[in-house]
CSV table of C-alpha atoms and ligand atoms in Angstrom, one decimal:
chain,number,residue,atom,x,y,z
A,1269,UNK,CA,47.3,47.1,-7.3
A,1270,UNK,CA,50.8,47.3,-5.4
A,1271,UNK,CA,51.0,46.6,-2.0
A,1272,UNK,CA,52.6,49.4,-0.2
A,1273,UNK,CA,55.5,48.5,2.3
A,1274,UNK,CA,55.5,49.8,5.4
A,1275,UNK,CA,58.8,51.0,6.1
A,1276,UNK,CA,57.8,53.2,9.3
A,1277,UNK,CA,55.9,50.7,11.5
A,1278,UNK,CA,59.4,48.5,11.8
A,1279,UNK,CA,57.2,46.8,14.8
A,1280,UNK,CA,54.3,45.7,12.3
A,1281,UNK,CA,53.7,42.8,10.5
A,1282,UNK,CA,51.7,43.3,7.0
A,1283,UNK,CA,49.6,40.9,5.4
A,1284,UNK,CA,48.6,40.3,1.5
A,1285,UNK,CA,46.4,37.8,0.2
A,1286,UNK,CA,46.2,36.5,-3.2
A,1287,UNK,CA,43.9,34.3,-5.1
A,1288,UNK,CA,45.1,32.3,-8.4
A,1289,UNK,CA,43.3,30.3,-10.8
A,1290,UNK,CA,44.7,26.3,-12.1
A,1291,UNK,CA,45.4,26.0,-15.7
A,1292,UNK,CA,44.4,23.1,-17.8
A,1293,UNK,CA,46.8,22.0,-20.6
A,1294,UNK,CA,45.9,20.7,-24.1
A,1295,UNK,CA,49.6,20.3,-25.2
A,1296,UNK,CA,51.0,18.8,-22.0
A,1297,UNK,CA,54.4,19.2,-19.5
A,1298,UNK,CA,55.8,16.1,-18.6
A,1299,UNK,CA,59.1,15.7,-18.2
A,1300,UNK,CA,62.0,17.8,-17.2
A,1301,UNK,CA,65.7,18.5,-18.6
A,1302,UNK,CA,66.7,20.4,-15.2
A,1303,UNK,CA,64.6,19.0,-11.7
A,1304,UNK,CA,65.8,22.1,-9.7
A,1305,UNK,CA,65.3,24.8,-12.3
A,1306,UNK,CA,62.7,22.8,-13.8
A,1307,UNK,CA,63.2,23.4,-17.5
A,1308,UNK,CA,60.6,21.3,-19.1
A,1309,UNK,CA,61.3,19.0,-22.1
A,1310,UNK,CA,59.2,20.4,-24.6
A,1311,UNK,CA,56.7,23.7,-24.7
A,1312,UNK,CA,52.8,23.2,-23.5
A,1313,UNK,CA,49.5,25.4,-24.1
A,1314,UNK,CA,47.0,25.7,-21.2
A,1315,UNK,CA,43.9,27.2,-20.6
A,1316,UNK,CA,43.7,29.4,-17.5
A,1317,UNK,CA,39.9,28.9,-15.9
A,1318,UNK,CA,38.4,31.8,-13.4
A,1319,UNK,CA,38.7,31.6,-9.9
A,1320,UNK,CA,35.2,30.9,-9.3
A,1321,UNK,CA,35.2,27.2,-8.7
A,1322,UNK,CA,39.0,26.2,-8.6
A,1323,UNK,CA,41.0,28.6,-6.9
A,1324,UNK,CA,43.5,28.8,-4.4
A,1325,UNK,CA,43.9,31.4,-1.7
A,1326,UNK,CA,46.8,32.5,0.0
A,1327,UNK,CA,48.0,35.1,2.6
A,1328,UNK,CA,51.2,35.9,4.1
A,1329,UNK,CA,51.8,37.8,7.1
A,1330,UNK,CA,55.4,38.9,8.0
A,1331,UNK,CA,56.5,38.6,11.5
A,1332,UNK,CA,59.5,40.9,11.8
A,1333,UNK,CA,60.6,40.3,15.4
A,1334,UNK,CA,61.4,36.5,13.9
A,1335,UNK,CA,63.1,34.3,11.2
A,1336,UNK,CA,60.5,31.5,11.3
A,1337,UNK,CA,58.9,30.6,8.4
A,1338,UNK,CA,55.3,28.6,8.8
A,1339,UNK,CA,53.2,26.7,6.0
A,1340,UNK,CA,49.8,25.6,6.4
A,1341,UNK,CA,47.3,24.3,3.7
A,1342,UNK,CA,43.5,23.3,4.0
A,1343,UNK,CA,44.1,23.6,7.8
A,1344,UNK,CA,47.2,21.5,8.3
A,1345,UNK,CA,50.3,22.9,9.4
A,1346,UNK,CA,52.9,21.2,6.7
A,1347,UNK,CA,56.9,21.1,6.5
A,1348,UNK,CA,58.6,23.8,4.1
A,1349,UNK,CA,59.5,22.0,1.3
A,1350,UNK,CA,62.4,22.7,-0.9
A,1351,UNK,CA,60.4,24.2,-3.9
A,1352,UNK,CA,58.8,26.7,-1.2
A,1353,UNK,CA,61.7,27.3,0.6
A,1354,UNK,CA,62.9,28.2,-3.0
A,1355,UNK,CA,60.2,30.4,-4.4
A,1356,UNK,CA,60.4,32.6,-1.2
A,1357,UNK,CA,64.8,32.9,-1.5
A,1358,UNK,CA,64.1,33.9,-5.1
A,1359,UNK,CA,61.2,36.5,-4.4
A,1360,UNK,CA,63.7,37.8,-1.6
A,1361,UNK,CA,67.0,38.1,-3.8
A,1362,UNK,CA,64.3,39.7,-6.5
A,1363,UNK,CA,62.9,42.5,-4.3
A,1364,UNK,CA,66.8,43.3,-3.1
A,1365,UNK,CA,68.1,43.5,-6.4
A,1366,UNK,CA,65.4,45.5,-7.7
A,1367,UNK,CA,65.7,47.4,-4.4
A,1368,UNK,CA,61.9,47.3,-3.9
A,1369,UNK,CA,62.3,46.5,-0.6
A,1370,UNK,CA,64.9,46.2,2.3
A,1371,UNK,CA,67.0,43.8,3.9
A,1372,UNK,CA,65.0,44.2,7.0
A,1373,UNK,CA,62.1,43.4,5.2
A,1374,UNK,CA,62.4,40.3,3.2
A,1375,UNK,CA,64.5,38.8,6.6
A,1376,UNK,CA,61.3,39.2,8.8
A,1377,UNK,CA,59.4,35.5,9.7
A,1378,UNK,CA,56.4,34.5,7.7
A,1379,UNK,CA,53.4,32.7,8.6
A,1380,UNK,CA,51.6,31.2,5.3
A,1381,UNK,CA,48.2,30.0,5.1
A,1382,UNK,CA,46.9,28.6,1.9
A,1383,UNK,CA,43.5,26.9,1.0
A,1384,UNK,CA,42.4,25.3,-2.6
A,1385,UNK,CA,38.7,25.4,-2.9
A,1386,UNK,CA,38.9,22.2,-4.7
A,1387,UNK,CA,40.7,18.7,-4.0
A,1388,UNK,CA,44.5,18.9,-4.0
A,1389,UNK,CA,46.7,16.6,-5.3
A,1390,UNK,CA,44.2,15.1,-7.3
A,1391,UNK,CA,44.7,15.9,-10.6
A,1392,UNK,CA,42.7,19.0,-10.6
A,1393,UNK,CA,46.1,21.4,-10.8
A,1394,UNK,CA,46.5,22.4,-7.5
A,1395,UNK,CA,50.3,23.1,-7.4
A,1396,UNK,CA,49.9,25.6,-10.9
A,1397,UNK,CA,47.2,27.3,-8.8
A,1398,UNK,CA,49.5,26.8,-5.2
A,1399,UNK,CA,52.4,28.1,-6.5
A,1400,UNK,CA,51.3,30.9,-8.5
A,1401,UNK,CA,49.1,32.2,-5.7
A,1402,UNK,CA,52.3,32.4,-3.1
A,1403,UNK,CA,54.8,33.7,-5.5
A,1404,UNK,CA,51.6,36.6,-6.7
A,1405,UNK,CA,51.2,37.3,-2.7
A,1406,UNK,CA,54.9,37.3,-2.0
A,1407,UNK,CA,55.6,39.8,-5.4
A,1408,UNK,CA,53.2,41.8,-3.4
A,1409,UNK,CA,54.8,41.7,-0.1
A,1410,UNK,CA,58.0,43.0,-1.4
A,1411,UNK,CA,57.0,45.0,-4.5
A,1412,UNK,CA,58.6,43.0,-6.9
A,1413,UNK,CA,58.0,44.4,-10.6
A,1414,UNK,CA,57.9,42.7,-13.6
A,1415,UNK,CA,57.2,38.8,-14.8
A,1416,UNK,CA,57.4,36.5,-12.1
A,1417,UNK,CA,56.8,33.4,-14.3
A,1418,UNK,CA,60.4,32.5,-14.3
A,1419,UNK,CA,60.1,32.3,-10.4
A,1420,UNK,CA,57.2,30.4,-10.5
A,1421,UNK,CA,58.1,27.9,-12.6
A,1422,UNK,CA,60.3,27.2,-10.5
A,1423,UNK,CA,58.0,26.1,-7.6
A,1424,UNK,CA,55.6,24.0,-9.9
A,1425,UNK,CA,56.2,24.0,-13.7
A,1426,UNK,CA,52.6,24.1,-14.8
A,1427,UNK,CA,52.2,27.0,-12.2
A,1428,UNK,CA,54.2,29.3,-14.5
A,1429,UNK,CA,51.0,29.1,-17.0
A,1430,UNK,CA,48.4,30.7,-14.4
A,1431,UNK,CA,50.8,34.3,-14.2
A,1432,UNK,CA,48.7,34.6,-17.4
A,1433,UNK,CA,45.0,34.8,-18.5
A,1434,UNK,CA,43.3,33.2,-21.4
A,1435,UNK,CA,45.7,30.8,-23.5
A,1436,UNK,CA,48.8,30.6,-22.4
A,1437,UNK,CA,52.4,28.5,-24.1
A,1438,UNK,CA,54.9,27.9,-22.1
A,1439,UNK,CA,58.1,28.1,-23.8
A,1440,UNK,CA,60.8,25.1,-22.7
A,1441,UNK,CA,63.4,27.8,-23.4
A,1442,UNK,CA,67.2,27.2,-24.9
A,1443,UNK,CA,69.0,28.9,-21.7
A,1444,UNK,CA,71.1,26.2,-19.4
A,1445,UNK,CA,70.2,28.4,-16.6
A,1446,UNK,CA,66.2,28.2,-17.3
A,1447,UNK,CA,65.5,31.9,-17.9
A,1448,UNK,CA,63.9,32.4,-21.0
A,1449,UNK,CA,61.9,29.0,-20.1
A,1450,UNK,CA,58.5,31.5,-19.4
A,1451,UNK,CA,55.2,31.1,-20.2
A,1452,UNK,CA,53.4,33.9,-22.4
A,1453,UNK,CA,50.1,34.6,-23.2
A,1454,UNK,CA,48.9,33.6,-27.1
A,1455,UNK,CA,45.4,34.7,-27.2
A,1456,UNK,CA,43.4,36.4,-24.4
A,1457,UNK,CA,39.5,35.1,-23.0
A,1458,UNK,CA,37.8,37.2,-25.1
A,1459,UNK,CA,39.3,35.6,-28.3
A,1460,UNK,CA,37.3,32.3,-27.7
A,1461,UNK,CA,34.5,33.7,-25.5
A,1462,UNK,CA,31.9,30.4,-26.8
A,1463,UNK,CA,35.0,27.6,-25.6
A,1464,UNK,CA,33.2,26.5,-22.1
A,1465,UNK,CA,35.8,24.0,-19.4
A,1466,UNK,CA,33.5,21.3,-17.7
A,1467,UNK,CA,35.3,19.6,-14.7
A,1468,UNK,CA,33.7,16.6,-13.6
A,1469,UNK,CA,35.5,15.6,-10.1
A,1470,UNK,CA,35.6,11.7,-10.6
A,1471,UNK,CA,38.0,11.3,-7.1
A,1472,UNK,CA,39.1,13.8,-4.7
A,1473,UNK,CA,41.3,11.1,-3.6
A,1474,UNK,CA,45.0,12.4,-3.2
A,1475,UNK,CA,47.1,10.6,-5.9
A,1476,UNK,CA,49.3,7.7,-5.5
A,1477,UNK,CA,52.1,9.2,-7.7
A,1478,UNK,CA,52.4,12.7,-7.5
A,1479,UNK,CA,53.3,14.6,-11.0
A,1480,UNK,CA,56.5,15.7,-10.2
A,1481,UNK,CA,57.5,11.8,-9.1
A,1482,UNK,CA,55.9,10.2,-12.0
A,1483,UNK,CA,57.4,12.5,-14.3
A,1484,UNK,CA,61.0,12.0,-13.2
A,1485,UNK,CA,60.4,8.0,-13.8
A,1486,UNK,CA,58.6,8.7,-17.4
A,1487,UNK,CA,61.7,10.3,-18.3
A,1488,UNK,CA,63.9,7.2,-16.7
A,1489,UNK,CA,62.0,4.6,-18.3
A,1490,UNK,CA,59.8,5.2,-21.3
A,1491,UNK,CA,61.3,5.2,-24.8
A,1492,UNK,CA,57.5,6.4,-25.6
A,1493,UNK,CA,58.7,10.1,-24.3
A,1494,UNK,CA,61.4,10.8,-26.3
A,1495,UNK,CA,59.5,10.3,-29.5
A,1496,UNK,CA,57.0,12.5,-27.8
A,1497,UNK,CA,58.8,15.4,-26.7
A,1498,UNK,CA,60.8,15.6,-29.7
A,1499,UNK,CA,58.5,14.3,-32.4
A,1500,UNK,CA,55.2,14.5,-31.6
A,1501,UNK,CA,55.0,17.8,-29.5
A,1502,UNK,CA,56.6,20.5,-31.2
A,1503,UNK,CA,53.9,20.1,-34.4
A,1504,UNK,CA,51.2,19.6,-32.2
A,1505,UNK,CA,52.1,23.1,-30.2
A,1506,UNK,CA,52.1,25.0,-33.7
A,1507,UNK,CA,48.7,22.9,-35.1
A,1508,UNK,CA,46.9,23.5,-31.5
A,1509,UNK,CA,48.0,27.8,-31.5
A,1510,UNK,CA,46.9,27.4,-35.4
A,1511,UNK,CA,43.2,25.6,-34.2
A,1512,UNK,CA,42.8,28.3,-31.4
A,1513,UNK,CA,43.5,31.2,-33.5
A,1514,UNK,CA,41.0,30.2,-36.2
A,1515,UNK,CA,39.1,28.7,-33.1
A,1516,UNK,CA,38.4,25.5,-35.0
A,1517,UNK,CA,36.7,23.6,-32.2
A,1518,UNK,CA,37.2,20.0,-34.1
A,1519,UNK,CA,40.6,20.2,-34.8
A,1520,UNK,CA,41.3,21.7,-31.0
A,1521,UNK,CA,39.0,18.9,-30.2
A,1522,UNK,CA,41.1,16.2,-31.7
A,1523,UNK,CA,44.1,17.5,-30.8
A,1524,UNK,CA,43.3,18.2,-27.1
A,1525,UNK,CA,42.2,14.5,-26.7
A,1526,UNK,CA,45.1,13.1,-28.5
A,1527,UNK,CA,47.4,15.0,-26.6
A,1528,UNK,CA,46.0,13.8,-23.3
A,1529,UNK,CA,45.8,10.1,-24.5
A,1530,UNK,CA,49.6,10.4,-25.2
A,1531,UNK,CA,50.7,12.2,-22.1
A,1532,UNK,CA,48.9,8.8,-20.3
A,1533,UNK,CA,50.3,6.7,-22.7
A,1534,UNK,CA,53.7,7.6,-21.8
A,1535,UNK,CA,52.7,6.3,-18.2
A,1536,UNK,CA,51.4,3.3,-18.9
A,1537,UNK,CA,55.0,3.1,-20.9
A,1538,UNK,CA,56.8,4.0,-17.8
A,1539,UNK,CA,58.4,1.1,-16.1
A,1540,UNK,CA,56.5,0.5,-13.6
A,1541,UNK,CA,53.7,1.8,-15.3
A,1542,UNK,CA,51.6,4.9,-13.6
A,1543,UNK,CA,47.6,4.8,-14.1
A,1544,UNK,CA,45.9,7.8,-13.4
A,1545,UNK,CA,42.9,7.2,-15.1
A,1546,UNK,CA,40.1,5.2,-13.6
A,1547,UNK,CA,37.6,2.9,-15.2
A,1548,UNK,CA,35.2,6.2,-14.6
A,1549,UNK,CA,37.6,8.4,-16.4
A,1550,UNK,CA,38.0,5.4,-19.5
A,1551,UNK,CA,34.0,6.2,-19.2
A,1552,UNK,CA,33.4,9.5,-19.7
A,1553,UNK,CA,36.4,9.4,-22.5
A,1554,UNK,CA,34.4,6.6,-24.3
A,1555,UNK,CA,30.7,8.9,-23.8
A,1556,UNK,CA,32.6,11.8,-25.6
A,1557,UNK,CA,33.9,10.0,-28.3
A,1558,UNK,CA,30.3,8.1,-28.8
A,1559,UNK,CA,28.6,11.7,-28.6
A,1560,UNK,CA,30.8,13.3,-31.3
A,1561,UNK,CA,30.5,9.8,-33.4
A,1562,UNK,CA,26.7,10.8,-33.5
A,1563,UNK,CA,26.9,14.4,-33.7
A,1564,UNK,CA,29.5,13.6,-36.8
A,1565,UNK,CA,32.0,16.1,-35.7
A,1566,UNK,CA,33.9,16.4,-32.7
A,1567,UNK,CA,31.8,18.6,-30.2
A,1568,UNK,CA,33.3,18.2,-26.9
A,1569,UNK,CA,36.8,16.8,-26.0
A,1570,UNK,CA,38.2,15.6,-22.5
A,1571,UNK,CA,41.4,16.0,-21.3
A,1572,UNK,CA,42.9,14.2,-18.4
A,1573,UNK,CA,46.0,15.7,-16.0
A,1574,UNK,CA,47.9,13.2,-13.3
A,1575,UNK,CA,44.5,12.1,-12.1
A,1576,UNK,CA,41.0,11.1,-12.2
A,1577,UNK,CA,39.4,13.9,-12.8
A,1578,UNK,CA,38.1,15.1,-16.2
A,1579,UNK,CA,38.0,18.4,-18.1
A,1580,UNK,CA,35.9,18.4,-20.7
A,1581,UNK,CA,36.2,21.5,-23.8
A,1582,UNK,CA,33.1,22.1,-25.5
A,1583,UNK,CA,31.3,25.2,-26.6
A,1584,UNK,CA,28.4,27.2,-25.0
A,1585,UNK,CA,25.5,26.1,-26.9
A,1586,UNK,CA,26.6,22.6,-26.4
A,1587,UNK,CA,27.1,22.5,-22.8
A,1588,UNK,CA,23.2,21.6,-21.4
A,1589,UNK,CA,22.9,18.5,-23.6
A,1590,UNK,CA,26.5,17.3,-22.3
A,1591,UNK,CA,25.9,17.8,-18.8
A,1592,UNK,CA,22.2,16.4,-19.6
A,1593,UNK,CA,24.6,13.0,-20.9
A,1594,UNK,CA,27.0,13.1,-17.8
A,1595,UNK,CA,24.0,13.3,-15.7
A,1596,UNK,CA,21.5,10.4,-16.9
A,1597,UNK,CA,25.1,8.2,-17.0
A,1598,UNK,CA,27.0,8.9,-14.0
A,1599,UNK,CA,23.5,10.5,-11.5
A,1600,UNK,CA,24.3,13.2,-9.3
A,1601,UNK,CA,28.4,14.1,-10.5
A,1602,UNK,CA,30.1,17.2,-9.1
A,1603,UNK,CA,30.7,19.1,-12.5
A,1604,UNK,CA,31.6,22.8,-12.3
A,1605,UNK,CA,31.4,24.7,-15.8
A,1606,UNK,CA,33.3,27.8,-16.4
A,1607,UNK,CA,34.9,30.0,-19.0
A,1608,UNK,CA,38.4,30.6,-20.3
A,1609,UNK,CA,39.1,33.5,-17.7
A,1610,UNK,CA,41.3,36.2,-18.1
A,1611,UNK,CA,42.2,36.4,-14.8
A,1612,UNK,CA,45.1,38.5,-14.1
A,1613,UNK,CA,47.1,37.6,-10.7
A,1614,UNK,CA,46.5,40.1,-8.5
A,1615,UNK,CA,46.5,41.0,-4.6
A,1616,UNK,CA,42.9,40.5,-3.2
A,1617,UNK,CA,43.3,43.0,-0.6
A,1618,UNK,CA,46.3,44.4,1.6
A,1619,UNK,CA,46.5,45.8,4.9
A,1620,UNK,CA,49.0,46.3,7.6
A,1621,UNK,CA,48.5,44.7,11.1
A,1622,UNK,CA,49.4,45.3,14.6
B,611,ADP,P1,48.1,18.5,-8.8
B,611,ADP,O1,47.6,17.5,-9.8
B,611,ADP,O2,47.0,18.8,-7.8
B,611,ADP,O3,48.8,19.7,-9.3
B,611,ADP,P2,50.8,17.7,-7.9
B,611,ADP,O4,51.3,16.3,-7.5
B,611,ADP,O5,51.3,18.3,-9.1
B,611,ADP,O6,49.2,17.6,-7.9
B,611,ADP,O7,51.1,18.7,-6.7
B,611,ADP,C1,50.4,18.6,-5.4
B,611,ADP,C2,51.3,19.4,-4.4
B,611,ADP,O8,51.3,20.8,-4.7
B,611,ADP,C3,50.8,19.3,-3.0
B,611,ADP,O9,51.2,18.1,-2.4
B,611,ADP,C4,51.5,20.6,-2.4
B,611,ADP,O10,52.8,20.3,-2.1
B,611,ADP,C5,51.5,21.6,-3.6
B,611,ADP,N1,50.3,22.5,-3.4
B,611,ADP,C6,49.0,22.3,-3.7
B,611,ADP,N2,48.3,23.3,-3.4
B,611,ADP,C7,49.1,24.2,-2.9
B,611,ADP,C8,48.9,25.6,-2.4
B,611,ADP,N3,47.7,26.1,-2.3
B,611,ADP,N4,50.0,26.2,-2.0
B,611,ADP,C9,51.3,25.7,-2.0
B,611,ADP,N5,51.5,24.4,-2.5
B,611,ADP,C10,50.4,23.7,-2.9
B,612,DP6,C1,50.0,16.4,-16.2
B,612,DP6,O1,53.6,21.1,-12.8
B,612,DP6,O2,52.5,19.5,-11.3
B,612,DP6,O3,49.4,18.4,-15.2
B,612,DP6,O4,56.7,20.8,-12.2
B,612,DP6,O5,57.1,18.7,-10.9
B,612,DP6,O6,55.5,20.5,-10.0
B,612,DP6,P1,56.1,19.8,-11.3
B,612,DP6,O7,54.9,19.1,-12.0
B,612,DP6,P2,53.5,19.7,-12.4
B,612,DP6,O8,53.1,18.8,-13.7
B,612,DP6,C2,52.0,19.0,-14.4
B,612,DP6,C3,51.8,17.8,-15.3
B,612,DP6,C4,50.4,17.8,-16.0
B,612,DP6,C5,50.5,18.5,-17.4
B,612,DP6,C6,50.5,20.0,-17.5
B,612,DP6,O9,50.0,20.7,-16.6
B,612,DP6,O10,51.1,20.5,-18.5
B,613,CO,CO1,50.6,19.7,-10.4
């Protein structure tokens, strides 16, 4: 659905809301070659999840008798930072040079109000589902055709994976100037229907060292990294497309826990080290590998971002007797189930104001 803009009612402002999903990786993004066009060091596969328990929500309004442009998130006005000063200019030169919408237009004020349903900053992906929400509602605003992952990866790099539904690789790319570095989608939902996402919510504590900081010293520091990104990754990207194509849940298991071990490996290998995990989060990694030891075959995996917080992969039929685990070991935890989702960015609803 396109939002329509109103080139009659020069006096209105229009509004368009969008809702995007986060994106968990199991082949992981960390480390850049380019911090302004952020052009990753290697290629990473996500799953996107559905909207219904980690989402984030964002509408713009356009204020055309003004230049002013306003940021709020979770109820707290907040500076415009470079990366959304960014994603906004690049939407704006878009629209004009596809001429979907007028000078007039895309040089009115905005005001933009954003909530995540879910802690931010936490580990939980909040800037993949941030910063594809505001460049999905800003495509809207000005009509913008076409992929827009290019533009959102250049807000937050993981954000490029939730344009897409299902699984998702995002390409590092060969370009200097970052524009074949796009994500695309490999398989849809319906391909894996049975592959379930737990999140268990460990901390909704905002982290000490936020990804894009962390990141930037892992590539300073470790000597860990570059044995990763060139090494290590590239196979694992071709072995992890191979196990969800056959969707061999042990070897997407094994691989989806090793990946996420290395990825914090090469921050304890920073110098100073980062630790996102918690002795909870060393728990529930040492429960999953006891529970496949006993089941004899890997039946769930875990997978850990720049945080706390733990998603855990396992299949449908499997899901009561793991929650039934995290339950008797951890009592009352916050875990939210939900499907690969095929969610498709999209404008929630669209309407012009007075
Ligand atoms: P996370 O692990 O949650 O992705 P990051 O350190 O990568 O943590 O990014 C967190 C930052 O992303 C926030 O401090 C904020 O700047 C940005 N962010 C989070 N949610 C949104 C949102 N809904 N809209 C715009 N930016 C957001
Ligand atoms: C551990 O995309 O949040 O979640 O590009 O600097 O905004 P910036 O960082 P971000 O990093 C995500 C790192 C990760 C792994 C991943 O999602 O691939
Ligand atoms: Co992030």
């Amino acid at each position: 659905m396109d939002a329509l803009i109103d080139e009659t009612s020069s006096g209105l402002g229009r509004v368009v809301t969008c809702v995007a999903p986060v994106n968990i990786a199991v082949v992981k993004y960390w480390g850049k070659t380019n911090e302004d066009l952020i052009i990753p060091l290697n290629d990473s596969i996500s799953l996107t999840l559905s909207t219904e328990h980690l989402r984030a929500r964002t509408t713009i309004k356009t204020i055309p008798q003004s230049n002013d442009i306003t940021f709020e998130l979770n109820g707290v006005t907040e500076k415009l930072t470079k990366r959304l000063s960014r994603a906004i200019q690049l939407c704006r030169e878009e629209a004009v040079r596809q001429n979907t919408a007028t000078q007039e237009v895309v040089s009115a004020g905005l005001t933009i109000i954003s909530d995540n349903n879910f802690p931010t900053a936490a580990g939980l992906a909040s800037s993949a589902a941030g910063f594809a929400c505001l460049v999905c509602a800003l495509q809207h605003l000005y009509g913008i055709q076409g992929d827009v992952s290019a533009i959102v990866r250049q807000g937050s790099g993981s954000a490029c994976r939730s344009v897409f539904g299902g699984f998702v690789r995002w390409a590092k790319g060969h370009r200097e100037d970052g524009n074949d570095s796009i994500a695309r989608q490999l398989f849809p939902a319906s391909h894996w229907p049975e592959l379930r996402v737990l999140i268990v919510v460990v901390s909704d504590h905002k982290k000490e060292t936020s990804s894009t900081k962390g990141m930037q010293t892992t590539v300073e520091t470790s000597d860990l990294l570059k044995f990763r990104t060139e090494v290590v990754v590239p196979k694992r990207c071709e072995d992890m497309e191979r196990a969800i194509e056959k969707r061999d849940f042990p070897s997407f298991a094994e691989l989806t826990m090793r990946d996420s071990n290395q990825f914090h490996a090469t921050c304890l290998d920073t110098y100073p080290p980062i630790f996102y995990l918690n002795s909870t989060s060393q728990e529930i990694l040492m429960l999953c590998h006891d529970y496949n030891q006993k089941k004899g075959a890997a039946t769930v995996a875990y997978s850990f971002d720049a945080g706390a917080n733990a998603f855990l992969f396992t299949l449908n039929k499997s899901v009561p007797e793991i929650c039934g685990l995290l339950q008797a070991r951890f009592g009352v935890t916050d875990f939210k189930g939900d499907p690969v989702s095929d969610f498709c960015l999209h404008e929630e609803h669209g309407s012009s104001i007075s």
